[in-house]
JSON list of C-alpha atoms in Angstrom, two decimals:
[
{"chain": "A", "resi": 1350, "resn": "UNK", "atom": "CA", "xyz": [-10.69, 10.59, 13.53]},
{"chain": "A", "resi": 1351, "resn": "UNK", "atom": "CA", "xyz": [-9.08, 12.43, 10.30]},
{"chain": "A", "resi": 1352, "resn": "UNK", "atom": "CA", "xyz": [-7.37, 10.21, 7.50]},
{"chain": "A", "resi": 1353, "resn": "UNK", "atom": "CA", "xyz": [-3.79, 10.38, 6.32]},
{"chain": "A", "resi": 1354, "resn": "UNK", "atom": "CA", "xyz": [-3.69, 14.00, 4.43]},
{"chain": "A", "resi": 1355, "resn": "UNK", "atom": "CA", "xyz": [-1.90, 14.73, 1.30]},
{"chain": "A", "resi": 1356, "resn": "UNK", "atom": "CA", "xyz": [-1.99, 17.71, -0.78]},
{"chain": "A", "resi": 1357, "resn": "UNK", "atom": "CA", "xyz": [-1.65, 19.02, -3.33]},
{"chain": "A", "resi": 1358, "resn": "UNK", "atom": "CA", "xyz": [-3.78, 16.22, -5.15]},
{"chain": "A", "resi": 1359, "resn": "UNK", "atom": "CA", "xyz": [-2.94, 17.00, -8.56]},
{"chain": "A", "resi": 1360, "resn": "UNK", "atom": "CA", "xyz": [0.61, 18.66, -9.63]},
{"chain": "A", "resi": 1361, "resn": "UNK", "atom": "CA", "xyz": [2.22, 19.22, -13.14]},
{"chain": "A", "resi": 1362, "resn": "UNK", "atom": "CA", "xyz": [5.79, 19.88, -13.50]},
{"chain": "A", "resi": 1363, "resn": "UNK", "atom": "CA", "xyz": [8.36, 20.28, -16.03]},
{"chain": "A", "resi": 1364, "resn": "UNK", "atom": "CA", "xyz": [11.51, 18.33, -16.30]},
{"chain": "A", "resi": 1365, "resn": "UNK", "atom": "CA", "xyz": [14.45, 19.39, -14.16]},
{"chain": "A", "resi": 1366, "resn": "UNK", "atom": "CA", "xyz": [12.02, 21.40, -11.89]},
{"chain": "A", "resi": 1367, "resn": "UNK", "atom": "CA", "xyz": [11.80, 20.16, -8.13]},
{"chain": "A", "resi": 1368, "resn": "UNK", "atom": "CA", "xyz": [8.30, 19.24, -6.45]},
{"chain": "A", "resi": 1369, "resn": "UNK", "atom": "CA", "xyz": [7.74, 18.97, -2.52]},
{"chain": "A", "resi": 1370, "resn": "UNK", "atom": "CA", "xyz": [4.69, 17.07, -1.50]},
{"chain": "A", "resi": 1371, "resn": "UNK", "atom": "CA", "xyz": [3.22, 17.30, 2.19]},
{"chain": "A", "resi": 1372, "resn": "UNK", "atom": "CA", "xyz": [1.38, 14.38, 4.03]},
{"chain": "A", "resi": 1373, "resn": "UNK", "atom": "CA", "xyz": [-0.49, 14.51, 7.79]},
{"chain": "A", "resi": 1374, "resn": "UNK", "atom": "CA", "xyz": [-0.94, 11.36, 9.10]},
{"chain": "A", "resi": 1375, "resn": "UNK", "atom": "CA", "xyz": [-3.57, 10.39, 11.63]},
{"chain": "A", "resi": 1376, "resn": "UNK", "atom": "CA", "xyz": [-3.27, 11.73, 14.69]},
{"chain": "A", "resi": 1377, "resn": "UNK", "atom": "CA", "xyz": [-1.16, 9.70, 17.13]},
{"chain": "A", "resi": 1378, "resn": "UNK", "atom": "CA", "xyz": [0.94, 8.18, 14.65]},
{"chain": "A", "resi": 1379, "resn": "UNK", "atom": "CA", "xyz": [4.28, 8.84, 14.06]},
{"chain": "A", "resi": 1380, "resn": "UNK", "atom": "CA", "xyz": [5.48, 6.61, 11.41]},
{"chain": "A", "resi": 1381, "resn": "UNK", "atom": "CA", "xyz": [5.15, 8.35, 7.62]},
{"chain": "A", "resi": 1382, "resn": "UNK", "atom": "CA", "xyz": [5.62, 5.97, 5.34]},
{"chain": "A", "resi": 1383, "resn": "UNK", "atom": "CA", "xyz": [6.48, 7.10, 1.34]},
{"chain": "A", "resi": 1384, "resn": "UNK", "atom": "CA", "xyz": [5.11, 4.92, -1.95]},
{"chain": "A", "resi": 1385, "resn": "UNK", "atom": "CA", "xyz": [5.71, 5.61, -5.63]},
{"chain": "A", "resi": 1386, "resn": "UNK", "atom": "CA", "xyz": [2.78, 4.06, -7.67]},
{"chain": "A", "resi": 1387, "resn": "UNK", "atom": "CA", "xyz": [3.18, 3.52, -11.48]},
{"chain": "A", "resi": 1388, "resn": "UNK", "atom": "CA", "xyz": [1.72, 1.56, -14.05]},
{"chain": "A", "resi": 1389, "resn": "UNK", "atom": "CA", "xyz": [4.96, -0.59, -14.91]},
{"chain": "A", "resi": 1390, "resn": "UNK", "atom": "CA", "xyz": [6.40, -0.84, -11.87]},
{"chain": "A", "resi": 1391, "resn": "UNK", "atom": "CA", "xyz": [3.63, -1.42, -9.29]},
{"chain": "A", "resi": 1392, "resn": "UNK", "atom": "CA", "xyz": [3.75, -0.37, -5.33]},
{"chain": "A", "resi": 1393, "resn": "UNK", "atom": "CA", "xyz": [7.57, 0.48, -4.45]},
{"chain": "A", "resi": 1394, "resn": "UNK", "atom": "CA", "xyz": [8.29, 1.69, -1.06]},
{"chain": "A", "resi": 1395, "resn": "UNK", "atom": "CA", "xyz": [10.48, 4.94, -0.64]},
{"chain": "A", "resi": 1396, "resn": "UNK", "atom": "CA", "xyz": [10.95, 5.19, 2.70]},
{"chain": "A", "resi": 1397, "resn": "UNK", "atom": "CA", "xyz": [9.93, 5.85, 6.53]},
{"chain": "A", "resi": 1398, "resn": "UNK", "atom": "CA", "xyz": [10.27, 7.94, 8.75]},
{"chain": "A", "resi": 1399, "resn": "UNK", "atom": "CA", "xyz": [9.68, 7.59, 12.70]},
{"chain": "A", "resi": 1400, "resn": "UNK", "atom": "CA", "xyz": [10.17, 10.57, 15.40]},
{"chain": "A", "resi": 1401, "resn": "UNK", "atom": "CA", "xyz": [11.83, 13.23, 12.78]},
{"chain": "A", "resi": 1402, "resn": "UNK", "atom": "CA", "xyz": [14.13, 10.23, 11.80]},
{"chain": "A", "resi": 1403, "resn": "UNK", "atom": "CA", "xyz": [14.48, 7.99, 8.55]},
{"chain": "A", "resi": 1404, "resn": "UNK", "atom": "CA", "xyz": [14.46, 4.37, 10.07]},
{"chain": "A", "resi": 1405, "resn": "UNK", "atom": "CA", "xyz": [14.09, 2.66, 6.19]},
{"chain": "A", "resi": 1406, "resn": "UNK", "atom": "CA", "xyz": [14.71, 3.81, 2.75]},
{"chain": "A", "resi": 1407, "resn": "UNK", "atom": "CA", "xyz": [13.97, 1.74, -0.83]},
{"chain": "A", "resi": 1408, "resn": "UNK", "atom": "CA", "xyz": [15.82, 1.65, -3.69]},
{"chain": "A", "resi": 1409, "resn": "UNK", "atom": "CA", "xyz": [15.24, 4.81, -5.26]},
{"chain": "A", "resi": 1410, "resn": "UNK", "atom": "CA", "xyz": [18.12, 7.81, -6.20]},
{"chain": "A", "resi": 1411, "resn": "UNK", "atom": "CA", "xyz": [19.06, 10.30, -4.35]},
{"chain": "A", "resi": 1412, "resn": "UNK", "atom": "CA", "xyz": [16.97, 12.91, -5.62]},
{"chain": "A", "resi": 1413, "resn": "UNK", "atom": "CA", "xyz": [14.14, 11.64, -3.55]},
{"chain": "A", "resi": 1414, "resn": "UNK", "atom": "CA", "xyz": [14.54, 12.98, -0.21]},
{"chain": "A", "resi": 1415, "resn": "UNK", "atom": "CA", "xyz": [12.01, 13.38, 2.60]},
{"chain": "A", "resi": 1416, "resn": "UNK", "atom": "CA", "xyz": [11.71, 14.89, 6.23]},
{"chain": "A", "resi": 1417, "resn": "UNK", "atom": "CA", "xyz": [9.32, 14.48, 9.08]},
{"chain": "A", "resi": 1418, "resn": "UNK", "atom": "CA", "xyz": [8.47, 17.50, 11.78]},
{"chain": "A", "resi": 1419, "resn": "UNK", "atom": "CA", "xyz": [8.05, 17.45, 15.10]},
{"chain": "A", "resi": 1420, "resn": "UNK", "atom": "CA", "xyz": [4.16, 17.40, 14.66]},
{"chain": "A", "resi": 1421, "resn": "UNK", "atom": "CA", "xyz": [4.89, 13.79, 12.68]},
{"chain": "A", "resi": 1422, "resn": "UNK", "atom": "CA", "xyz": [3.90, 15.60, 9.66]},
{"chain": "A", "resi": 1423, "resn": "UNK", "atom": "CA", "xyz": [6.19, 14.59, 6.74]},
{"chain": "A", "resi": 1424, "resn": "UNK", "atom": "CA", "xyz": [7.34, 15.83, 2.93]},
{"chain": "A", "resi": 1425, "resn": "UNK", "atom": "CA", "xyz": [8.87, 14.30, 0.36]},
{"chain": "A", "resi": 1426, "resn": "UNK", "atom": "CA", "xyz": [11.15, 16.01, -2.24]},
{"chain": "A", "resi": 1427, "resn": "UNK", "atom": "CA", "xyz": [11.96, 15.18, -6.11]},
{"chain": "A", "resi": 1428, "resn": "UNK", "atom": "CA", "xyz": [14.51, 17.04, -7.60]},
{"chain": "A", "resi": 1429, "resn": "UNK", "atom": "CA", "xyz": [15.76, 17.45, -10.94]},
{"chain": "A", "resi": 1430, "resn": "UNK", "atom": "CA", "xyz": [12.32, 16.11, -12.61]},
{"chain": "A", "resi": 1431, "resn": "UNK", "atom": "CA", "xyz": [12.27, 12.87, -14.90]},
{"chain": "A", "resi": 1432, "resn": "UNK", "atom": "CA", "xyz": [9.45, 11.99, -16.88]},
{"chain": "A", "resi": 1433, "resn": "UNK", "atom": "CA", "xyz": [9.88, 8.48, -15.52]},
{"chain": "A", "resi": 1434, "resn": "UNK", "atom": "CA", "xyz": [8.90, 10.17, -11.75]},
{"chain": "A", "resi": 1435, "resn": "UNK", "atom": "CA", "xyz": [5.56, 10.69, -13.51]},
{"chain": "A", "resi": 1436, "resn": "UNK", "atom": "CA", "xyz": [3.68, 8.44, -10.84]},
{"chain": "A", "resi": 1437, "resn": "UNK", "atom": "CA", "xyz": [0.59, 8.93, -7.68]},
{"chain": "A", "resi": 1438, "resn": "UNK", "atom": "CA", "xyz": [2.29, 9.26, -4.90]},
{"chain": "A", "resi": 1439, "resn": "UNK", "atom": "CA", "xyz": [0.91, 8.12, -1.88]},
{"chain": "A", "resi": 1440, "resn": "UNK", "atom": "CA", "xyz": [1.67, 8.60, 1.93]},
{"chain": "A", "resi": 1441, "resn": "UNK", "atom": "CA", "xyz": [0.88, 6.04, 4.88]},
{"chain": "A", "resi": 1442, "resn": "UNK", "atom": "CA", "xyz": [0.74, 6.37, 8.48]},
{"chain": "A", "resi": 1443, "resn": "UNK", "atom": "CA", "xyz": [0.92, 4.11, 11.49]},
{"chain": "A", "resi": 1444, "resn": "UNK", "atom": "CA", "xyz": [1.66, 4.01, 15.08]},
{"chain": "A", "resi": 1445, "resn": "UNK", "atom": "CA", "xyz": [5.33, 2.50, 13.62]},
{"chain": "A", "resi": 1446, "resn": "UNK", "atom": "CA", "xyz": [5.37, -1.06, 15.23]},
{"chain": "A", "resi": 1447, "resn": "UNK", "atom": "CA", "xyz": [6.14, -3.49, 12.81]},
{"chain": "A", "resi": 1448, "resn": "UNK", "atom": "CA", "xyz": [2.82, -4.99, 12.19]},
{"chain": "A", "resi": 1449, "resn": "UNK", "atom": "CA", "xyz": [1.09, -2.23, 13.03]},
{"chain": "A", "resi": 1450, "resn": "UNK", "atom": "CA", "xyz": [-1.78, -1.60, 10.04]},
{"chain": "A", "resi": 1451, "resn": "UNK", "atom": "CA", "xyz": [-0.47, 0.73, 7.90]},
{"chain": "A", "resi": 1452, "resn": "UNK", "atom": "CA", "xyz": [-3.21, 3.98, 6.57]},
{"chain": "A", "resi": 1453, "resn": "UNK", "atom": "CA", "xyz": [-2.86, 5.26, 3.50]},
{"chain": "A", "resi": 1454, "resn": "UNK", "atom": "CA", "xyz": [-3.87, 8.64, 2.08]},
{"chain": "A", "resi": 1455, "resn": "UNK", "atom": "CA", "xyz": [-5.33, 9.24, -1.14]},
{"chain": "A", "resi": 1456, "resn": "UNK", "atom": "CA", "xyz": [-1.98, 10.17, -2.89]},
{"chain": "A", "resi": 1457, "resn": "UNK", "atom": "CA", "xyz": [-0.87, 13.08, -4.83]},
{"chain": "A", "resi": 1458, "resn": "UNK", "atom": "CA", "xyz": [-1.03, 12.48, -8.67]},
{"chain": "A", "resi": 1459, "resn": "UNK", "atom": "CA", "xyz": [2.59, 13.95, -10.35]},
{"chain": "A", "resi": 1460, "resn": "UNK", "atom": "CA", "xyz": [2.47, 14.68, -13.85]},
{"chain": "A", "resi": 1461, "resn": "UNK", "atom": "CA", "xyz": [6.14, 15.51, -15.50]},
{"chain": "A", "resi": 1462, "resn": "UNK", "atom": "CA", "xyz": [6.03, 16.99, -18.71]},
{"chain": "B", "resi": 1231, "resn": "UNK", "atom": "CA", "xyz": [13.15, -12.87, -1.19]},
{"chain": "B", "resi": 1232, "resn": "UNK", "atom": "CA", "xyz": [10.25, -11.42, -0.06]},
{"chain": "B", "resi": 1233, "resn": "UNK", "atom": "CA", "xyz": [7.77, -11.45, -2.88]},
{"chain": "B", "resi": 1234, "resn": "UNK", "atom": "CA", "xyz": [4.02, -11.06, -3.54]},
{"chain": "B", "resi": 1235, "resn": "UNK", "atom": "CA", "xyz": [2.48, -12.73, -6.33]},
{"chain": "B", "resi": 1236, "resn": "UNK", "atom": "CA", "xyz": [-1.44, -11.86, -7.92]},
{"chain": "B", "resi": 1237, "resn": "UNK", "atom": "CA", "xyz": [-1.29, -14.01, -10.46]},
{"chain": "B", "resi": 1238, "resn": "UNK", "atom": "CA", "xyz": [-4.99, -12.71, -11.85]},
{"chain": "B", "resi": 1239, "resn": "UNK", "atom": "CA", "xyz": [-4.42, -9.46, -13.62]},
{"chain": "B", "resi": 1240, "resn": "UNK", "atom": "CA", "xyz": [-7.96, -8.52, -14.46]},
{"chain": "B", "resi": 1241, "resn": "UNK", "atom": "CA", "xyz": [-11.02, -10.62, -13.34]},
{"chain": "B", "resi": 1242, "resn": "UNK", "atom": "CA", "xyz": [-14.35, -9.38, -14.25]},
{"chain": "B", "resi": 1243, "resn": "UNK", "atom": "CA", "xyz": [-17.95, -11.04, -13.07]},
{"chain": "B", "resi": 1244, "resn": "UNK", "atom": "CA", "xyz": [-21.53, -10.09, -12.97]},
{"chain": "B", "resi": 1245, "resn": "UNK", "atom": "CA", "xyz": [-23.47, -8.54, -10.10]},
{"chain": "B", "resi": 1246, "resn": "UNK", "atom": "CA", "xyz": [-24.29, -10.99, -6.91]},
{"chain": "B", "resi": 1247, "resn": "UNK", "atom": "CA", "xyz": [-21.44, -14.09, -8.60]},
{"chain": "B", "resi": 1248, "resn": "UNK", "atom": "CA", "xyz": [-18.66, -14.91, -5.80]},
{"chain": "B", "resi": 1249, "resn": "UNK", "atom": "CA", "xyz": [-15.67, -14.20, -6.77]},
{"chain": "B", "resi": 1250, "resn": "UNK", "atom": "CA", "xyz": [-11.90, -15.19, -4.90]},
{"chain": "B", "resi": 1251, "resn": "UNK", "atom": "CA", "xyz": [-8.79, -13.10, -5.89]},
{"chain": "B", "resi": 1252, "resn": "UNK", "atom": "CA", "xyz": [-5.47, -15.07, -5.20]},
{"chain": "B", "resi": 1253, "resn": "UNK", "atom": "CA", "xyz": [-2.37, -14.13, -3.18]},
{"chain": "B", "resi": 1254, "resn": "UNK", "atom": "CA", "xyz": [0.72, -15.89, -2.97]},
{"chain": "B", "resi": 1255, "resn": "UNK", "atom": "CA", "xyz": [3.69, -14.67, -0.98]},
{"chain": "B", "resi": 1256, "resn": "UNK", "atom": "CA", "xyz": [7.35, -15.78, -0.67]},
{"chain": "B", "resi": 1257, "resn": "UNK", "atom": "CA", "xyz": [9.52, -15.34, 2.89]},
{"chain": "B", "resi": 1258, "resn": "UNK", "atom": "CA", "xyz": [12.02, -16.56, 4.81]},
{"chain": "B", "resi": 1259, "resn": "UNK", "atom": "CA", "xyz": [10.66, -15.01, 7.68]},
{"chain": "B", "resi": 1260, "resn": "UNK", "atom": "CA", "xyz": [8.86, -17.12, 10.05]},
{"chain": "B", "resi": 1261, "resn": "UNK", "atom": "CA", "xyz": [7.05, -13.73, 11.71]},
{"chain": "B", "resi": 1262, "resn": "UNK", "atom": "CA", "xyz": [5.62, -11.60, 8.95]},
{"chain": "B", "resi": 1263, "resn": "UNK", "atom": "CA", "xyz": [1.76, -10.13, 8.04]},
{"chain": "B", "resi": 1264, "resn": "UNK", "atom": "CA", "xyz": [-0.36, -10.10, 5.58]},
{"chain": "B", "resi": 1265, "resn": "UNK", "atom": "CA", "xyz": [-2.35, -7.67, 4.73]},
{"chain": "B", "resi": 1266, "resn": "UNK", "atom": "CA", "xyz": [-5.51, -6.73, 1.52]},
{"chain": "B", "resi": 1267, "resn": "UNK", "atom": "CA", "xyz": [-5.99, -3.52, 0.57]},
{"chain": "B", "resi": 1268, "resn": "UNK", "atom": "CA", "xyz": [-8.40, -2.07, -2.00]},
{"chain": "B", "resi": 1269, "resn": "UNK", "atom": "CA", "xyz": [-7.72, 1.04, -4.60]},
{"chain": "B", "resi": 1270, "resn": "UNK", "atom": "CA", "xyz": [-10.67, 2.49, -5.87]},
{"chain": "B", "resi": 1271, "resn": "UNK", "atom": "CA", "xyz": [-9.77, 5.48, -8.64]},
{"chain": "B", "resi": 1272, "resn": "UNK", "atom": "CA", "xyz": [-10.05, 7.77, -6.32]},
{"chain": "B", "resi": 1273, "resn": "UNK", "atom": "CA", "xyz": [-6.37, 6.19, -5.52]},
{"chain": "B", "resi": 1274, "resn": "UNK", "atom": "CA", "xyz": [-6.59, 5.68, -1.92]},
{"chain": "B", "resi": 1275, "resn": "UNK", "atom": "CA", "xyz": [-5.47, 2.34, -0.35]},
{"chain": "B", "resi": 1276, "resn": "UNK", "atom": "CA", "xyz": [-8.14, 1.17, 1.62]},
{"chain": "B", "resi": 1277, "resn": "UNK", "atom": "CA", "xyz": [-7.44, -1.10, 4.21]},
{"chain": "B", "resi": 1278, "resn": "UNK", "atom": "CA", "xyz": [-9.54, -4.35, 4.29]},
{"chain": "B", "resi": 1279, "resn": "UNK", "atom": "CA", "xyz": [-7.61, -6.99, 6.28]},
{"chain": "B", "resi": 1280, "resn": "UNK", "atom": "CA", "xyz": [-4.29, -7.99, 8.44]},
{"chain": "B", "resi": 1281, "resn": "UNK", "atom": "CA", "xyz": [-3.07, -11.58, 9.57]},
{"chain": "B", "resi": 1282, "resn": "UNK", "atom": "CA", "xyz": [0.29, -12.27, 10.83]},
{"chain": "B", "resi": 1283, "resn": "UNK", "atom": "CA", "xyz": [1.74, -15.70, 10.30]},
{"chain": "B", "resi": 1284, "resn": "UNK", "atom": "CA", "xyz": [0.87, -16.88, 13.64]},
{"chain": "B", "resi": 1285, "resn": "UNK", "atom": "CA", "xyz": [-2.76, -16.56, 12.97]},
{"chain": "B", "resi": 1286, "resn": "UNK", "atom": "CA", "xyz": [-4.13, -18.85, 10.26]},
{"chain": "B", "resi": 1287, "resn": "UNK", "atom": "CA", "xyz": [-7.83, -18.51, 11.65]},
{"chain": "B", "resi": 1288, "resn": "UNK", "atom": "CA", "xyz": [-9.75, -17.46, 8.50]},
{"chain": "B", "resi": 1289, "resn": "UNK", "atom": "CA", "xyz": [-12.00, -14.75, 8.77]},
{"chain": "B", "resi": 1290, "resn": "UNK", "atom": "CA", "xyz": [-15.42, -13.57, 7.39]},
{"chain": "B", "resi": 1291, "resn": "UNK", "atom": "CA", "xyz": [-16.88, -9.83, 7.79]},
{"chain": "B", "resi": 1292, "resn": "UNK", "atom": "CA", "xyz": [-20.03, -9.60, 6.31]},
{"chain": "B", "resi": 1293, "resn": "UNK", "atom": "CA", "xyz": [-19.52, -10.25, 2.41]},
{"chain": "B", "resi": 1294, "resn": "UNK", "atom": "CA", "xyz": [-15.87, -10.50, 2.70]},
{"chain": "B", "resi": 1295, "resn": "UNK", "atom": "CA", "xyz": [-13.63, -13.87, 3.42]},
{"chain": "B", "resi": 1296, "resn": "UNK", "atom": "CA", "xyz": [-9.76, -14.76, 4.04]},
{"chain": "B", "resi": 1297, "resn": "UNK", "atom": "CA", "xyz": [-8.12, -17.97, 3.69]},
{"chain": "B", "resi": 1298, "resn": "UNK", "atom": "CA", "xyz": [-4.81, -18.06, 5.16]},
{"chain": "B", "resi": 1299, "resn": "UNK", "atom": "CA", "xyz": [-2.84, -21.21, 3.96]},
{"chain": "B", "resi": 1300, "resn": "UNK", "atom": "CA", "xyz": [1.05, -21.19, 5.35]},
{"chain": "B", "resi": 1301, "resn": "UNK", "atom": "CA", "xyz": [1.22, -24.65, 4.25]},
{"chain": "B", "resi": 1302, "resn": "UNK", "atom": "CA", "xyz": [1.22, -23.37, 0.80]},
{"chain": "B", "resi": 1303, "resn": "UNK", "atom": "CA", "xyz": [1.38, -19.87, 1.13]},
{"chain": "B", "resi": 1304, "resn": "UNK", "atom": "CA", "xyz": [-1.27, -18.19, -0.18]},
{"chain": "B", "resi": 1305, "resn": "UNK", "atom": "CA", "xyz": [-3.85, -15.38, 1.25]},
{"chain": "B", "resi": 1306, "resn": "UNK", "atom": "CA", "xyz": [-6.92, -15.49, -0.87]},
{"chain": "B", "resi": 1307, "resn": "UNK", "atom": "CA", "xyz": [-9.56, -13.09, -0.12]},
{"chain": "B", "resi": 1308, "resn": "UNK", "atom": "CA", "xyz": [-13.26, -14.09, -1.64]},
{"chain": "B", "resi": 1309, "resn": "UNK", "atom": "CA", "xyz": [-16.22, -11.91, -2.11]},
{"chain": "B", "resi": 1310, "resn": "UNK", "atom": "CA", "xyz": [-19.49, -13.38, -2.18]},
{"chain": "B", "resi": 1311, "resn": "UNK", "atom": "CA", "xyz": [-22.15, -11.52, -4.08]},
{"chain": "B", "resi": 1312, "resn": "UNK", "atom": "CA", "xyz": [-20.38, -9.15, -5.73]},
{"chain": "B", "resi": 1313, "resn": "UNK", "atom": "CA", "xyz": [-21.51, -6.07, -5.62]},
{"chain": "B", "resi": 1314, "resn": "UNK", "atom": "CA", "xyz": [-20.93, -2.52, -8.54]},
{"chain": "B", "resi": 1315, "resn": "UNK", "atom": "CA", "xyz": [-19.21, -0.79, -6.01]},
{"chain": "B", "resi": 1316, "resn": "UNK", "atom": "CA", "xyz": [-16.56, -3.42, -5.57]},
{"chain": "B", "resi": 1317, "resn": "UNK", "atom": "CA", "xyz": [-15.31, -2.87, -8.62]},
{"chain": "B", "resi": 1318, "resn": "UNK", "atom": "CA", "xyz": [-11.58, -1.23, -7.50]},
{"chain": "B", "resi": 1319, "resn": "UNK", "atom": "CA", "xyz": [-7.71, -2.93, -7.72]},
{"chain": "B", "resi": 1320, "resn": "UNK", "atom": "CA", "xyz": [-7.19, -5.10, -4.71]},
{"chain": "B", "resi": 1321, "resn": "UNK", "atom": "CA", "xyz": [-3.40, -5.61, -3.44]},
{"chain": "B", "resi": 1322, "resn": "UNK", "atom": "CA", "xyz": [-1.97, -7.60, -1.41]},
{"chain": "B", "resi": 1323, "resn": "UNK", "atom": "CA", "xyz": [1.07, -6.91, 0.59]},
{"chain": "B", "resi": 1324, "resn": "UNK", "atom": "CA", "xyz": [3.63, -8.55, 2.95]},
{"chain": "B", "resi": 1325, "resn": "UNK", "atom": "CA", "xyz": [5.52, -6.99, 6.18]},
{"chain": "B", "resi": 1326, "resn": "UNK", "atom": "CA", "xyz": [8.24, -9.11, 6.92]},
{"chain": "B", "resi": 1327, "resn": "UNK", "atom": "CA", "xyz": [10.33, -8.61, 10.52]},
{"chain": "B", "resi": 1328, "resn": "UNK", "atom": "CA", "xyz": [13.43, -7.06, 11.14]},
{"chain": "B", "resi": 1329, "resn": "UNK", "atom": "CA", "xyz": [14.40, -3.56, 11.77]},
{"chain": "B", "resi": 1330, "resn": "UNK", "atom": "CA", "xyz": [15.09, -2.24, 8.23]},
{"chain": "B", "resi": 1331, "resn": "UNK", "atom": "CA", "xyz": [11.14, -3.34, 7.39]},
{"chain": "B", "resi": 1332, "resn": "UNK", "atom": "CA", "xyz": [9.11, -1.43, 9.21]},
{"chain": "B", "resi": 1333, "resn": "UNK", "atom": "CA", "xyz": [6.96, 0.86, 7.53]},
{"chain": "B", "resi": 1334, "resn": "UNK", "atom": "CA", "xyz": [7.82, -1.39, 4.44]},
{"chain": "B", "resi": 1335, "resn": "UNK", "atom": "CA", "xyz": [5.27, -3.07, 2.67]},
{"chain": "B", "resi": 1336, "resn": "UNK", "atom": "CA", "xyz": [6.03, -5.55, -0.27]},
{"chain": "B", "resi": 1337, "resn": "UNK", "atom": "CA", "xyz": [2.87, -5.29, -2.83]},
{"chain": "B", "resi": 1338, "resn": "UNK", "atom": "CA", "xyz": [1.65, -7.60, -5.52]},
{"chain": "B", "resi": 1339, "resn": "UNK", "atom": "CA", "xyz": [0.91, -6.27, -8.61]},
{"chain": "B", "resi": 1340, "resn": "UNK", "atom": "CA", "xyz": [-2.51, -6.12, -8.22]},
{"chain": "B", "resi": 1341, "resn": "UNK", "atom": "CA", "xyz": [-5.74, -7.54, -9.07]},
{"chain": "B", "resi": 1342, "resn": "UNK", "atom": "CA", "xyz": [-8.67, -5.58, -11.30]},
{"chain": "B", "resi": 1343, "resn": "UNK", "atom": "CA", "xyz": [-11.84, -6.59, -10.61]},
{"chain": "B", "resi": 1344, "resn": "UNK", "atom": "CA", "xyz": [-14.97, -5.45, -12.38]},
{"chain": "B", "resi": 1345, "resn": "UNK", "atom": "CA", "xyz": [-18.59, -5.94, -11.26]},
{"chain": "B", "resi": 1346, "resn": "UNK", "atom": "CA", "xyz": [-20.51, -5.52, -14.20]},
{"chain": "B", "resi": 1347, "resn": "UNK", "atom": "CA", "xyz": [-24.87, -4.73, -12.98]}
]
């Protein structure tokens, strides 16, 4: 059975520019689950989505935006670039019961210059 | 508040010691789950273990253990003969219940551990 998915695996961008990242999560699951990683601020949760529907957001702005498909496949938007969204982002899947063990992929690394 | 506490920033030991990397966790849930995960650099989040609160029964898999205290809140995880290849960042994270938390996982701010040979 396939892992969660994420490409592209490594991105640079340039401040003010937007960036869309994609994520396939196992098959059968249809919760997609968002997470910023960065040095100072650790593991933060973005948010979740569940049948093509955002069930849970975090505290982040509003120029973090996602979507899911129909196929449970999900991206996530930045816009307007900070250097501050320099961070690995990373993607999880479940079957979207709380509890439920939640599958991470390997992340997509975001460099803002 | 929900919180997640790894107190040990960096641990490092030498090939084949035992070593136990310490969780503590803050809820006022009484249904919630625990759960370990390990980050090699590759950055994938590996998942290694889940309890929920109901289920203090430790657990050992092979060279891996879990102590699940409620009484004072804590979800250690112990390695016995530490092996190169554990060497990674091991988290530990909390699901609490409730509608707005699923998918949500509260991490700690990790633990480093390096085997050295």
């Amino acid at each position: 059975k396939a892992g969660v998915t994420q490409t592209p695996r490594y991105l640079i961008k340039t401040r003010g520019q937007q960036v869309t990242l994609s994520c396939s999560p196992i098959s059968g699951h249809r919760s997609v689950s968002w997470y910023q990683q960065t040095p100072g601020q650790g593991l933060q949760f973005l948010f979740e989505y569940f049948s093509e529907t955002q069930r849970n957001k975090g505290n982040f702005p509003g120029r973090f935006s996602g979507r899911q498909f129909s196929n449970s496949r999900s991206e996530m938007n930045v816009s307007t670039l900070e250097l501050g969204d320099s961070a690995l982002y990373l993607c999880a899947s479940s079957e979207g019961v709380l509890g439920n063990t939640i599958y991470f992929g390997e992340g997509s690394w975001l460099t803002v210059v | 508040a929900q919180k997640v506490t790894q107190a040990q920033t960096e641990i490092s030991v030498v090939e084949k010691e035992d070593v136990t990397l310490d969780c503590v966790y803050e809820t006022r849930d009484t249904t919630y789950y625990l759960f370990w995960y390990k980050q090699p650099p590759s950055g994938e989040l590996v998942f290694l273990i889940r309890r929920n609160s109901f289920d203090e029964q430790n657990e050992i898999s092979g060279r891996y253990s879990w102590n699940f205290q409620k009484s004072t809140s804590s979800f250690n995880f112990t390695i016995t003969a530490s092996q190169v290849v554990d060497s990674a960042v091991y988290f530990c994270a909390l699901s609490e219940n409730g509608s707005s938390n699923t998918g949500k996982l509260i991490f700690g701010q990790g633990t480093t551990l390096q085997v050295k040979p």
